[in-house]
CSV table of C-alpha atoms in Angstrom, one decimal:
chain,number,residue,atom,x,y,z
A,397,MET,CA,5.3,-2.5,-22.6
A,398,THR,CA,5.4,0.8,-20.9
A,399,GLU,CA,7.4,0.8,-17.4
A,400,GLN,CA,3.8,1.4,-16.0
A,401,GLU,CA,2.3,-1.8,-17.7
A,402,LYS,CA,5.3,-3.6,-16.5
A,403,CYS,CA,4.7,-2.4,-13.1
A,404,MET,CA,1.1,-3.4,-12.9
A,405,ALA,CA,1.8,-6.8,-14.5
A,406,GLY,CA,4.3,-7.7,-11.6
A,407,GLU,CA,7.3,-7.5,-13.7
A,408,TYR,CA,10.6,-6.1,-13.2
A,409,TYR,CA,10.3,-2.2,-13.9
A,410,ASN,CA,12.3,1.2,-13.6
A,411,CYS,CA,11.1,2.9,-10.6
A,412,HIS,CA,12.7,5.9,-11.5
A,413,ASP,CA,11.2,6.0,-14.8
A,414,LYS,CA,9.4,10.0,-15.0
A,415,ILE,CA,5.9,8.6,-14.6
A,416,PHE,CA,6.9,7.3,-11.2
A,417,LEU,CA,8.7,10.2,-10.3
A,418,GLY,CA,5.7,12.4,-11.1
A,419,TYR,CA,3.4,10.3,-9.1
A,420,LYS,CA,5.7,10.6,-6.3
A,421,ALA,CA,6.0,14.4,-6.5
A,422,ASN,CA,2.4,14.8,-6.9
A,423,ALA,CA,1.9,12.6,-3.9
A,424,ARG,CA,4.3,14.3,-1.9
A,425,LYS,CA,2.6,17.9,-2.4
A,426,LEU,CA,-0.9,16.3,-1.4
A,427,LEU,CA,0.5,14.4,1.6
A,428,SER,CA,2.1,17.8,3.1
A,429,ALA,CA,-1.0,19.6,3.0
A,430,TYR,CA,-3.1,16.9,4.1
A,431,ASN,CA,-0.7,16.2,7.2
A,432,SER,CA,-0.6,19.8,8.1
A,433,LEU,CA,-4.5,20.2,8.3
A,434,HIS,CA,-6.2,20.5,11.5
A,435,TYR,CA,-8.1,17.5,12.7
A,436,ASP,CA,-11.4,18.9,12.4
A,437,LEU,CA,-11.0,20.2,8.6
A,438,LYS,CA,-12.8,17.2,7.5
A,439,THR,CA,-14.0,18.9,4.1
A,440,GLU,CA,-10.5,19.8,3.2
A,441,LYS,CA,-9.1,16.4,4.0
A,442,ARG,CA,-12.0,14.9,1.8
A,443,GLU,CA,-11.0,17.1,-1.1
A,444,ILE,CA,-7.3,16.1,-0.8
A,445,LEU,CA,-8.1,12.3,-0.7
A,446,GLU,CA,-10.0,12.7,-3.8
A,447,LYS,CA,-7.3,13.9,-5.4
A,448,LEU,CA,-4.6,11.5,-4.0
A,449,PHE,CA,-6.2,8.0,-4.1
A,450,GLY,CA,-7.5,6.0,-7.0
A,451,SER,CA,-10.8,6.1,-5.5
A,452,VAL,CA,-12.3,6.7,-1.9
A,453,GLY,CA,-15.7,5.8,-0.5
A,454,ASP,CA,-18.0,7.4,1.7
A,455,ASN,CA,-17.2,7.8,5.4
A,456,VAL,CA,-13.5,7.4,5.0
A,457,SER,CA,-11.0,8.6,7.8
A,458,VAL,CA,-7.3,8.9,7.5
A,459,GLY,CA,-5.5,9.7,10.3
A,460,ALA,CA,-2.6,12.0,10.0
A,461,PRO,CA,0.4,11.6,9.5
A,462,PHE,CA,-0.2,9.5,6.6
A,463,ILE,CA,2.4,8.5,4.2
A,464,CYS,CA,2.3,6.7,0.8
A,465,ASP,CA,4.2,6.4,-2.5
A,466,TYR,CA,2.0,7.1,-5.3
A,467,GLY,CA,-1.5,7.2,-4.1
A,468,CYS,CA,-3.4,6.8,-7.1
A,469,ASN,CA,-3.0,3.4,-6.8
A,470,ILE,CA,-4.9,3.1,-3.3
A,471,TYR,CA,-8.6,2.3,-3.7
A,472,VAL,CA,-10.6,2.7,-0.4
A,473,GLY,CA,-14.3,1.5,-0.1
A,474,ASN,CA,-17.0,2.7,2.4
A,475,LYS,CA,-16.8,3.0,6.0
A,476,VAL,CA,-13.1,2.9,6.2
A,477,SER,CA,-11.0,4.3,9.3
A,478,ILE,CA,-7.5,4.3,8.7
A,479,ASN,CA,-5.5,5.5,12.0
A,480,MET,CA,-2.3,7.5,12.2
A,481,ASN,CA,1.2,6.9,11.2
A,482,CYS,CA,0.2,4.3,8.7
A,483,THR,CA,2.6,3.8,5.4
A,484,PHE,CA,1.0,2.5,2.2
A,485,VAL,CA,3.9,1.8,-0.4
A,486,ASP,CA,1.5,1.7,-3.2
A,487,CYS,CA,3.3,1.1,-6.3
A,488,ASN,CA,0.8,-1.5,-7.5
A,489,LYS,CA,-2.8,-1.6,-6.2
A,490,ILE,CA,-3.8,-1.6,-2.6
A,491,ILE,CA,-7.5,-2.3,-2.4
A,492,ILE,CA,-9.5,-1.8,0.9
A,493,GLY,CA,-12.7,-3.1,0.9
A,494,ASN,CA,-15.8,-1.7,3.0
A,495,ASN,CA,-16.1,-1.5,6.8
A,496,VAL,CA,-12.6,-2.0,7.6
A,497,LEU,CA,-10.5,-0.7,10.4
A,498,VAL,CA,-6.8,-0.2,10.0
A,499,ALA,CA,-5.2,0.8,13.1
A,500,SER,CA,-2.0,2.8,14.0
A,501,ASN,CA,1.3,2.1,12.4
A,502,VAL,CA,0.1,-0.4,9.9
A,503,GLN,CA,2.6,-0.9,7.0
A,504,ILE,CA,1.4,-1.9,3.3
A,505,TYR,CA,4.0,-2.8,0.7
A,506,THR,CA,3.6,-3.6,-2.8
A,507,ALA,CA,7.1,-3.1,-3.8
A,508,THR,CA,9.8,-5.8,-3.4
A,509,HIS,CA,12.9,-6.9,-5.0
A,510,PRO,CA,14.4,-10.5,-6.0
A,511,VAL,CA,16.0,-12.3,-2.8
A,512,GLU,CA,19.1,-13.4,-4.8
A,513,LEU,CA,21.8,-10.8,-5.2
A,514,ASN,CA,22.7,-11.7,-8.8
A,515,GLU,CA,19.0,-11.2,-9.4
A,516,ARG,CA,18.6,-8.1,-7.5
A,517,LEU,CA,21.3,-5.9,-9.1
A,518,THR,CA,20.2,-4.3,-12.3
A,519,PRO,CA,22.6,-5.9,-14.9
A,520,ASN,CA,25.4,-3.5,-16.6
A,521,TRP,CA,23.7,-0.5,-14.1
A,522,SER,CA,25.5,2.9,-14.6
A,523,GLU,CA,24.2,6.1,-13.3
A,524,GLU,CA,23.8,7.2,-16.4
A,525,SER,CA,20.9,4.7,-17.1
A,526,GLY,CA,18.4,6.6,-15.3
A,527,GLU,CA,17.4,3.2,-13.7
A,528,TYR,CA,17.7,2.0,-9.8
A,529,PHE,CA,20.7,0.0,-9.1
A,530,CYS,CA,18.4,-2.8,-8.1
A,531,ARG,CA,15.6,-4.7,-10.0
A,532,THR,CA,12.0,-3.9,-8.6
A,533,TYR,CA,8.7,-5.5,-9.1
A,534,ALA,CA,5.3,-5.0,-7.2
A,535,LEU,CA,2.4,-7.1,-6.4
A,536,PRO,CA,-1.1,-5.9,-5.5
A,537,VAL,CA,-2.6,-6.2,-2.0
A,538,HIS,CA,-6.2,-6.7,-1.3
A,539,ILE,CA,-8.1,-6.2,2.0
A,540,GLY,CA,-11.7,-7.4,2.1
A,541,ASP,CA,-14.7,-6.1,3.6
A,542,GLY,CA,-15.2,-6.2,7.2
A,543,CYS,CA,-11.4,-6.6,8.1
A,544,TRP,CA,-9.7,-5.3,11.1
A,545,ILE,CA,-5.9,-4.9,10.8
A,546,GLY,CA,-4.1,-4.5,14.0
A,547,GLY,CA,-1.6,-1.8,15.2
A,548,GLY,CA,1.6,-2.2,13.8
A,549,ALA,CA,0.8,-5.2,11.4
A,550,ILE,CA,3.0,-5.4,8.1
A,551,ILE,CA,1.3,-6.8,5.0
A,552,LEU,CA,3.7,-7.8,2.4
A,553,PRO,CA,3.3,-7.7,-1.4
A,554,GLY,CA,0.7,-10.0,-3.1
A,555,VAL,CA,-1.2,-10.8,-0.1
A,556,GLN,CA,-4.8,-11.2,0.0
A,557,ILE,CA,-6.6,-10.9,3.1
A,558,GLY,CA,-10.3,-12.5,2.8
A,559,ASN,CA,-13.4,-10.8,4.1
A,560,GLY,CA,-14.3,-10.7,7.8
A,561,CYS,CA,-10.4,-11.1,8.9
A,562,VAL,CA,-8.9,-10.0,12.1
A,563,ILE,CA,-5.0,-9.5,12.0
A,564,GLY,CA,-3.3,-9.4,15.3
A,565,ALA,CA,-1.1,-6.2,16.2
A,566,GLY,CA,2.4,-6.5,15.2
A,567,SER,CA,1.7,-9.3,12.8
A,568,VAL,CA,3.8,-9.8,9.6
A,569,VAL,CA,1.5,-11.0,6.8
A,570,ILE,CA,3.6,-13.1,4.3
A,571,GLN,CA,0.9,-15.2,2.5
A,572,ASP,CA,-2.9,-15.1,1.8
A,573,VAL,CA,-5.4,-15.2,4.9
A,574,PRO,CA,-8.7,-16.8,4.2
A,575,ALA,CA,-11.8,-15.1,4.8
A,576,ASN,CA,-13.4,-15.1,8.6
A,577,SER,CA,-10.0,-15.8,10.3
A,578,VAL,CA,-8.0,-14.3,13.2
A,579,ALA,CA,-4.5,-14.4,12.1
A,580,VAL,CA,-1.4,-13.3,14.3
A,581,GLY,CA,2.4,-13.5,14.5
A,582,ASN,CA,5.4,-13.4,12.5
A,583,PRO,CA,5.2,-14.9,10.3
A,584,CYS,CA,1.3,-14.4,10.5
A,585,ARG,CA,-0.7,-17.7,10.8
A,586,VAL,CA,-4.5,-18.4,11.3
A,587,ILE,CA,-5.4,-19.4,14.8
A,588,LYS,CA,-9.0,-19.6,14.6
A,589,THR,CA,-12.0,-19.2,12.4
A,590,ILE,CA,-14.7,-16.7,13.5
A,591,ASN,CA,-18.0,-14.9,12.2
A,592,GLY,CA,-20.2,-18.1,12.0
A,593,GLU,CA,-22.9,-17.7,9.5
A,594,VAL,CA,-21.9,-14.0,9.0
């Protein structure tokens, strides 16, 4: 398997492989241009998002500043608002459905490391190896249609948030959230079901 195939499969991968460094360089260039644009330059912003993201639907707004890692692993549906100061670490896929609100300062992470130190450290690491000194893997994040992610929420690797959910401000989402739920807190937990027959 290539390093990219390992990454997308959720296996340990070398995050310093040249393909990822290329993604990062491209994303930094596009983000620099995007974040310097005036608020009203919607056509220019759209052009950059189409180059940056894996796909972007209609009626999408991304507030500046915006930060992401690769960009190419972000897939955004129609009628999506991503407010300012959001950070998407998209080493694996971040998929956002239709009719989604993402408030300011939301962080979405796909990359992670083993918890146990002896597993986290790369065996026989050396500077000459070109590898990162810690093992890294990445798991996709999916946000369903009709969700509202509150300000400052943090979504961790591998999480799936079902359609119609509201995630409270400041929540840390460590596990899947079933559809049509209000979930809040650290760790985030479901406090009620919403949307009735919708």
